[in-house]
Structures are given as structure tokens and as C-alpha cells.
CSV table of C-alpha atoms in Angstrom, one decimal:
chain,number,residue,atom,x,y,z
A,28,ASP,CA,-14.7,-14.0,-0.7
A,29,ALA,CA,-15.2,-10.4,1.4
A,30,MET,CA,-12.7,-8.0,-1.2
A,31,VAL,CA,-12.1,-4.6,-2.2
A,32,ILE,CA,-13.1,-3.8,-6.1
A,33,GLN,CA,-11.4,-1.4,-8.0
A,34,ASN,CA,-13.4,0.2,-11.6
A,35,PRO,CA,-12.2,0.5,-14.1
A,36,ARG,CA,-9.1,-1.2,-14.1
A,37,TYR,CA,-7.8,1.2,-16.9
A,38,GLN,CA,-9.2,4.3,-17.2
A,39,VAL,CA,-8.6,7.2,-19.9
A,40,THR,CA,-8.8,10.7,-20.6
A,41,GLN,CA,-7.8,14.0,-21.7
A,42,PHE,CA,-6.3,16.4,-20.0
A,43,GLY,CA,-8.5,19.3,-18.0
A,44,LYS,CA,-11.4,16.3,-18.9
A,45,PRO,CA,-13.3,15.7,-15.4
A,46,VAL,CA,-12.8,12.2,-14.2
A,47,THR,CA,-14.1,9.8,-11.6
A,48,LEU,CA,-12.5,6.5,-10.4
A,49,SER,CA,-14.6,4.3,-8.3
A,50,CYS,CA,-13.8,1.5,-5.1
A,51,SER,CA,-16.4,-0.4,-3.6
A,52,GLN,CA,-15.6,-3.4,-0.5
A,53,THR,CA,-17.9,-6.3,0.8
A,54,LEU,CA,-15.1,-6.4,4.1
A,55,ASN,CA,-18.1,-3.8,6.0
A,56,HIS,CA,-14.7,-1.7,6.9
A,57,ASN,CA,-15.3,1.5,8.3
A,58,VAL,CA,-12.1,3.1,7.3
A,59,MET,CA,-11.2,3.9,3.4
A,60,TYR,CA,-8.2,5.3,1.6
A,61,TRP,CA,-6.9,6.4,-1.6
A,62,TYR,CA,-3.2,6.1,-2.8
A,63,GLN,CA,-1.4,7.9,-5.7
A,64,GLN,CA,1.8,5.3,-6.9
A,65,LYS,CA,3.4,6.8,-10.2
A,66,SER,CA,5.5,4.8,-12.0
A,67,SER,CA,8.7,2.8,-9.9
A,68,GLN,CA,7.6,5.3,-6.6
A,69,ALA,CA,5.5,4.0,-3.6
A,70,PRO,CA,2.1,4.6,-3.0
A,71,LYS,CA,1.5,7.9,-1.6
A,72,LEU,CA,-1.5,8.4,0.8
A,73,LEU,CA,-4.1,11.5,-0.7
A,74,PHE,CA,-7.4,10.9,1.9
A,75,HIS,CA,-8.9,8.4,3.5
A,76,TYR,CA,-12.5,8.6,5.1
A,77,TYR,CA,-12.8,7.4,9.1
A,78,ASP,CA,-16.8,6.0,8.8
A,79,LYS,CA,-18.2,10.2,7.6
A,80,ASP,CA,-15.5,11.9,8.1
A,81,PHE,CA,-13.3,13.0,6.1
A,82,ASN,CA,-9.2,13.2,6.7
A,83,ASN,CA,-7.3,15.1,3.9
A,84,GLU,CA,-3.8,14.6,3.7
A,85,ALA,CA,-1.3,18.8,3.2
A,86,ASP,CA,-0.3,18.4,0.3
A,87,THR,CA,-3.1,16.6,-1.7
A,88,PRO,CA,-3.3,18.9,-4.5
A,89,ASP,CA,-6.9,20.4,-4.6
A,90,ASN,CA,-7.8,19.0,-8.2
A,91,PHE,CA,-8.5,15.5,-6.1
A,92,GLN,CA,-11.9,15.5,-3.9
A,93,SER,CA,-13.2,12.3,-2.8
A,94,ARG,CA,-17.1,11.3,-1.9
A,95,ARG,CA,-18.3,8.3,0.1
A,96,PRO,CA,-21.9,8.1,-0.1
A,97,ASN,CA,-21.6,4.6,2.1
A,98,THR,CA,-20.0,2.4,3.8
A,99,SER,CA,-18.9,-0.1,1.0
A,100,PHE,CA,-18.7,2.8,-1.7
A,101,CYS,CA,-15.5,5.8,-2.0
A,102,PHE,CA,-15.4,7.6,-5.0
A,103,LEU,CA,-12.1,10.0,-6.4
A,104,ASP,CA,-12.5,12.7,-8.8
A,105,ILE,CA,-10.0,14.4,-10.5
A,106,ARG,CA,-11.9,17.7,-11.5
A,107,SER,CA,-9.1,18.7,-13.8
A,108,PRO,CA,-6.0,16.0,-15.0
A,109,GLY,CA,-2.8,17.5,-15.4
A,110,LEU,CA,-0.5,15.4,-17.6
A,111,GLY,CA,1.6,14.4,-14.0
A,112,ASP,CA,-1.4,13.1,-12.7
A,113,ALA,CA,-1.2,9.7,-14.9
A,114,ALA,CA,-0.7,7.5,-12.1
A,115,MET,CA,-1.5,3.6,-10.5
A,116,TYR,CA,-4.4,5.2,-8.0
A,117,LEU,CA,-5.4,2.3,-5.3
A,118,CYS,CA,-7.8,1.9,-3.0
A,119,ALA,CA,-7.4,0.5,0.7
A,120,THR,CA,-9.9,-0.1,3.6
A,121,SER,CA,-9.1,-1.2,7.5
A,122,SER,CA,-11.5,-1.6,10.5
A,123,ASP,CA,-10.6,0.3,13.8
A,124,GLU,CA,-13.8,-2.3,15.8
A,125,GLY,CA,-10.9,-4.5,16.9
A,126,THR,CA,-8.6,-3.8,20.1
A,127,THR,CA,-5.4,-3.8,18.2
A,128,SER,CA,-3.7,-0.5,17.8
A,129,TYR,CA,-2.8,-0.1,13.9
A,130,ASN,CA,-5.2,-0.6,11.6
A,131,GLU,CA,-3.8,-3.2,8.7
A,132,GLN,CA,-5.0,-2.6,5.2
A,133,PHE,CA,-6.4,-4.3,2.2
A,134,PHE,CA,-5.8,-2.8,-1.2
A,135,GLY,CA,-8.0,-3.6,-4.6
A,136,PRO,CA,-6.1,-3.8,-8.2
A,137,GLY,CA,-5.8,-0.6,-8.3
A,138,THR,CA,-7.0,2.3,-11.5
A,139,ARG,CA,-4.1,2.9,-14.2
A,140,LEU,CA,-5.1,6.4,-15.0
A,141,THR,CA,-4.2,7.6,-18.3
A,142,VAL,CA,-4.1,11.3,-19.3
A,143,LEU,CA,-3.9,12.5,-22.6
B,21,ALA,CA,12.3,11.9,12.2
B,22,GLN,CA,10.7,8.6,11.5
B,23,SER,CA,11.0,6.7,8.7
B,24,VAL,CA,12.1,3.6,6.7
B,25,THR,CA,14.3,2.8,4.4
B,26,GLN,CA,15.4,0.0,1.5
B,27,LEU,CA,18.0,-0.6,1.2
B,28,GLY,CA,18.6,-1.4,-3.4
B,29,SER,CA,16.0,-0.4,-5.6
B,30,HIS,CA,16.7,-3.2,-7.5
B,31,VAL,CA,17.9,-7.1,-6.7
B,32,SER,CA,18.5,-9.6,-8.9
B,33,VAL,CA,18.6,-13.2,-8.0
B,34,SER,CA,18.9,-16.3,-9.8
B,35,GLU,CA,16.4,-18.8,-9.3
B,36,GLY,CA,16.9,-20.8,-6.1
B,37,ALA,CA,18.9,-18.5,-4.0
B,38,LEU,CA,18.5,-16.4,-1.4
B,39,VAL,CA,16.8,-13.7,-1.7
B,40,LEU,CA,17.3,-11.0,0.9
B,41,LEU,CA,15.3,-7.4,0.8
B,42,ARG,CA,16.5,-4.9,3.7
B,43,CYS,CA,14.2,-2.4,5.1
B,44,ASN,CA,15.0,-0.4,8.6
B,45,TYR,CA,12.8,2.2,10.3
B,46,SER,CA,13.4,5.3,12.4
B,47,SER,CA,12.2,5.6,15.0
B,48,SER,CA,12.3,5.2,19.1
B,49,VAL,CA,9.5,3.0,19.6
B,50,PRO,CA,8.9,0.4,17.7
B,51,PRO,CA,6.2,0.5,14.5
B,52,TYR,CA,4.3,-2.1,12.7
B,53,LEU,CA,6.0,-3.3,10.0
B,54,PHE,CA,4.7,-4.7,7.5
B,55,TRP,CA,5.6,-6.3,3.5
B,56,TYR,CA,3.6,-6.1,0.4
B,57,VAL,CA,4.5,-7.7,-2.6
B,58,GLN,CA,3.0,-5.7,-6.1
B,59,TYR,CA,3.1,-7.5,-9.2
B,60,PRO,CA,2.5,-5.5,-12.7
B,61,ASN,CA,-0.5,-3.6,-12.7
B,62,GLN,CA,-1.7,-5.1,-9.5
B,63,GLY,CA,-2.4,-4.0,-6.2
B,64,LEU,CA,-0.6,-4.6,-3.0
B,65,GLN,CA,-0.4,-8.0,-1.5
B,66,LEU,CA,0.3,-8.4,1.8
B,67,LEU,CA,2.7,-10.7,2.1
B,68,LEU,CA,3.4,-10.5,6.0
B,69,LYS,CA,2.9,-8.1,9.1
B,70,TYR,CA,5.3,-7.8,12.7
B,71,THR,CA,2.5,-6.7,15.5
B,72,SER,CA,5.2,-7.2,18.2
B,73,ALA,CA,3.9,-10.8,18.8
B,74,ALA,CA,7.2,-13.0,17.6
B,75,THR,CA,10.1,-11.5,16.8
B,76,LEU,CA,9.9,-14.4,13.1
B,77,VAL,CA,7.3,-13.6,11.1
B,78,LYS,CA,6.4,-16.5,8.3
B,79,GLY,CA,4.0,-14.9,5.4
B,80,ILE,CA,2.7,-16.4,2.7
B,81,ASN,CA,4.6,-18.4,-0.8
B,82,GLY,CA,7.6,-19.0,2.1
B,83,PHE,CA,8.4,-16.2,2.6
B,84,GLU,CA,9.6,-14.5,6.2
B,85,ALA,CA,11.1,-11.0,8.3
B,86,GLU,CA,12.3,-11.0,11.2
B,87,PHE,CA,12.2,-7.7,13.5
B,88,LYS,CA,15.9,-6.6,15.1
B,89,LYS,CA,15.1,-3.8,17.0
B,90,SER,CA,19.2,-2.9,18.0
B,91,GLU,CA,19.2,-2.9,14.5
B,92,THR,CA,15.9,-1.3,13.8
B,93,SER,CA,15.9,-3.5,11.0
B,94,PHE,CA,12.8,-6.3,8.7
B,95,HIS,CA,14.3,-7.4,6.7
B,96,LEU,CA,12.6,-10.4,4.4
B,97,THR,CA,14.4,-13.3,3.4
B,98,LYS,CA,12.7,-16.4,1.2
B,99,PRO,CA,15.6,-18.8,1.3
B,100,SER,CA,14.9,-20.0,-2.3
B,101,ALA,CA,14.3,-17.5,-5.1
B,102,HIS,CA,11.1,-18.8,-7.7
B,103,MET,CA,10.7,-17.2,-11.1
B,104,SER,CA,6.6,-16.3,-9.4
B,105,ASP,CA,9.0,-14.1,-6.9
B,106,ALA,CA,9.6,-11.4,-9.2
B,107,ALA,CA,8.0,-8.7,-8.2
B,108,GLU,CA,8.2,-5.3,-6.6
B,109,TYR,CA,8.1,-5.2,-3.1
B,110,PHE,CA,7.3,-2.5,-0.3
B,111,CYS,CA,7.8,-2.2,3.4
B,112,ALA,CA,5.4,-0.3,5.2
B,113,VAL,CA,5.3,1.2,9.2
B,114,ILE,CA,2.6,2.0,11.4
B,115,PHE,CA,4.8,4.3,13.5
B,116,SER,CA,3.3,4.8,17.7
B,117,GLY,CA,0.4,6.8,17.5
B,118,GLY,CA,-0.3,7.2,13.4
B,119,TYR,CA,-2.8,4.3,14.0
B,120,ASN,CA,-4.3,5.0,10.2
B,121,LYS,CA,-1.6,5.9,8.5
B,122,LEU,CA,0.6,3.8,6.4
B,123,ILE,CA,4.0,4.8,5.8
B,124,PHE,CA,5.6,3.6,2.8
B,125,GLY,CA,9.1,2.6,1.6
B,126,ALA,CA,10.6,3.3,-1.6
B,127,GLY,CA,10.5,-0.3,-2.9
B,128,THR,CA,12.8,-3.3,-4.1
B,129,ARG,CA,12.2,-4.5,-7.7
B,130,LEU,CA,13.1,-8.0,-7.4
B,131,ALA,CA,14.4,-9.7,-10.3
B,132,VAL,CA,14.9,-14.1,-10.8
B,133,HIS,CA,16.7,-15.1,-13.8
B,134,PRO,CA,17.0,-19.0,-14.5
């Protein structure tokens, strides 16, 4: 089955220690998104890639970076995690190759990040 | 300003009872509307979507939602709750011109008790 895969599902890091979260997809979608979801809150968009074009949300901290080396993979880098960065991180994909004027997003299972 | 509101952060129903989760949007142009479900420590699963076709939309797991333009609403219903329906439910919208921007409501946690 075509899907969005996130690894690892659970990640523990230390305060200030860089961490990378991974997302891959077999859907061949050209748009990939990263969301942060804190406990009991709605997902919040951090940024997205439209093909190779990076689109950052205005309120995303500089501490968060992303890389997309190819269509299938996208990485979220947190340069210096703070306690406030503990959250579920969700990756999603969509395709704009259809005729609709909206993009339905398909979500991965998420990576829960703990910062000690 | 464009926004989406879910009334009720927590809803509790008995097994077999009607489920009603409320979602309202604020926009002069009807958006594209979605309901997602999230089980603990899982990603988001699409339940159903409204994309300007039929106003009554049927989704997975017996859920349906009706788009009412006059009320700017897209409430989610299920005639008979099951224990497995206990989860967090998010209403989300893509506003006109917001091609890649999915805006989420705050979410409603549904509890189902025997």
C-alpha cells in the first residue's frame, strides 16, 4: 500500500542536542509538510516543500530546519531542542497534479519527541 | 478573518447514542472542509471531506457530515456510537486561495462509555 512513513516513532533527545526526524513516502506526491502537535492541541504547520521549493511559516522558529533530498524523503532538523519542543511531529504529503484547486493531505503516524 | 471553530473540546456519549461534533467556519467563500480522526499516538486519518459536490458527505466508520452554507457549518454525526470511536476529532479547512494551507480547529475529544 502507498503510504507515508515516519521514523522513528518515538525519539528521545537531550536538551540542546541536535535531532533529525525522518519522513518518506511511496505516494510520489510533490508536496511534503511538517506539522508540530503539542499535547491536546491541533497540528501546527511548520513548513512545506512544493517540489524542491521550501516554504516556511512566518512563526516557525529558526531552530527548525528541513531538507528534502529527493521526492520521497523529507527531514526535520531541530538544531538545539528545548523542553518546549517536546511534541508529536507529523509529516504529510499531497499532490497538485490533479485538476482540483485544493490538496488533500495524507498523514504519517507521527514521531513523538521527548526532550530531557 | 478566516477561521474554523470546533464547539466543545470534550464530548461524552453512551455506546449506541448519537454522536454530534460541531464545526463552524468563518469565510465569505465556502472553503473545502475535512474531518480527521486521531487515535492516541497515531497520525491523522481522513474521515470525510466536502469539496463543493453533495452537501451530505458520507465517510468511513459510519460517519457523515452535512455542509450548511447558511449556517457556515460542517457538523460530524454518527447515528450510533461505538467504543472504538473514542478518539480526537479535528475539523480542518482549506480556504479559497489557500491551496496548500490546511487550517485545523482545536479538536474535540470524544469519549464513549458503556
